Amino acid sequence: TSLTLAQPTAAPSRVIVDGTTWICEGTTCTASGGANQPATRACRRVVQRLGKVTAFSYRGTTLSAEQLATCNA
């Protein structure tokens, strides 16, 4: 489970979203744990907390460019 942020974080951070612990440094974030939910929903929830993403994969599902555009909207 990982994502790439459109804008880098100012400092390394740790954020918990829906039980998933996201650890971010720069534009790269990795995660562990979390709720069993569709990747598209997980993406929208993360974007609300961390900002827009350019890549997102959650529990083995990688979002397409179209899905990323919807997530970031």
Coordinates of C-alpha atoms in Angstrom, one line a residue:
T1 CA 0.0 0.0 0.0
S2 CA 1.6 3.3 -1.1
L3 CA 1.0 6.6 -2.7
T4 CA 2.8 9.5 -4.3
L5 CA 1.8 13.0 -3.2
A6 CA 1.5 15.9 -5.8
Q7 CA 3.3 18.2 -3.2
P8 CA 5.9 17.0 -0.8
T9 CA 5.4 17.1 2.9
A10 CA 7.4 19.7 4.8
A11 CA 8.7 17.1 7.2
P12 CA 8.4 13.4 7.7
S13 CA 4.9 12.7 9.0
R14 CA 2.7 9.9 10.2
V15 CA -1.1 10.1 9.7
I16 CA -3.8 7.6 10.5
V17 CA -6.8 7.5 8.1
D18 CA -9.5 4.9 8.7
G19 CA -7.2 2.7 10.7
T20 CA -4.4 2.8 8.1
T21 CA -1.1 4.3 9.3
W22 CA 0.5 6.4 6.5
I23 CA 4.1 7.3 6.9
C24 CA 5.2 10.0 4.5
E25 CA 8.5 11.6 3.6
G26 CA 8.8 14.0 0.7
T27 CA 6.3 12.8 -1.9
T28 CA 6.4 9.1 -0.9
C29 CA 4.0 7.5 1.5
T30 CA 3.7 3.9 2.6
A31 CA 1.0 2.3 4.8
S32 CA 0.1 -0.6 6.9
G33 CA -3.1 -1.9 8.4
G34 CA -6.4 -0.2 7.7
A35 CA -10.1 -0.9 6.9
N36 CA -11.2 -3.3 4.3
Q37 CA -12.6 -0.8 1.7
P38 CA -12.4 -0.1 -2.0
A39 CA -9.2 1.6 -3.1
T40 CA -11.1 4.5 -4.6
R41 CA -12.7 5.3 -1.2
A42 CA -9.4 4.9 0.6
C43 CA -7.9 7.3 -1.9
R44 CA -10.6 10.0 -1.4
R45 CA -10.2 9.7 2.4
V46 CA -6.4 10.1 2.2
V47 CA -6.6 13.1 -0.2
Q48 CA -8.8 14.9 2.3
R49 CA -6.0 14.6 4.9
L50 CA -2.8 14.7 2.9
G51 CA -3.6 16.5 -0.4
K52 CA -3.7 15.4 -4.0
V53 CA -1.9 12.3 -5.2
T54 CA -0.3 11.3 -8.5
A55 CA -0.2 7.5 -7.8
F56 CA -2.2 5.4 -5.3
S57 CA -2.3 1.7 -4.6
Y58 CA -4.2 0.1 -1.7
R59 CA -4.2 -3.6 -0.7
G60 CA -3.1 -4.7 -4.2
T61 CA -5.2 -2.4 -6.3
T62 CA -3.5 0.4 -8.2
L63 CA -5.7 3.2 -9.4
S64 CA -5.8 4.3 -13.1
A65 CA -5.3 7.9 -14.2
E66 CA -9.1 8.3 -14.5
Q67 CA -9.6 7.0 -11.0
L68 CA -6.9 9.3 -9.7
A69 CA -8.6 12.3 -11.3
T70 CA -11.8 11.4 -9.6
C71 CA -10.0 10.8 -6.3
N72 CA -8.3 14.2 -6.5
A73 CA -11.5 16.1 -7.5

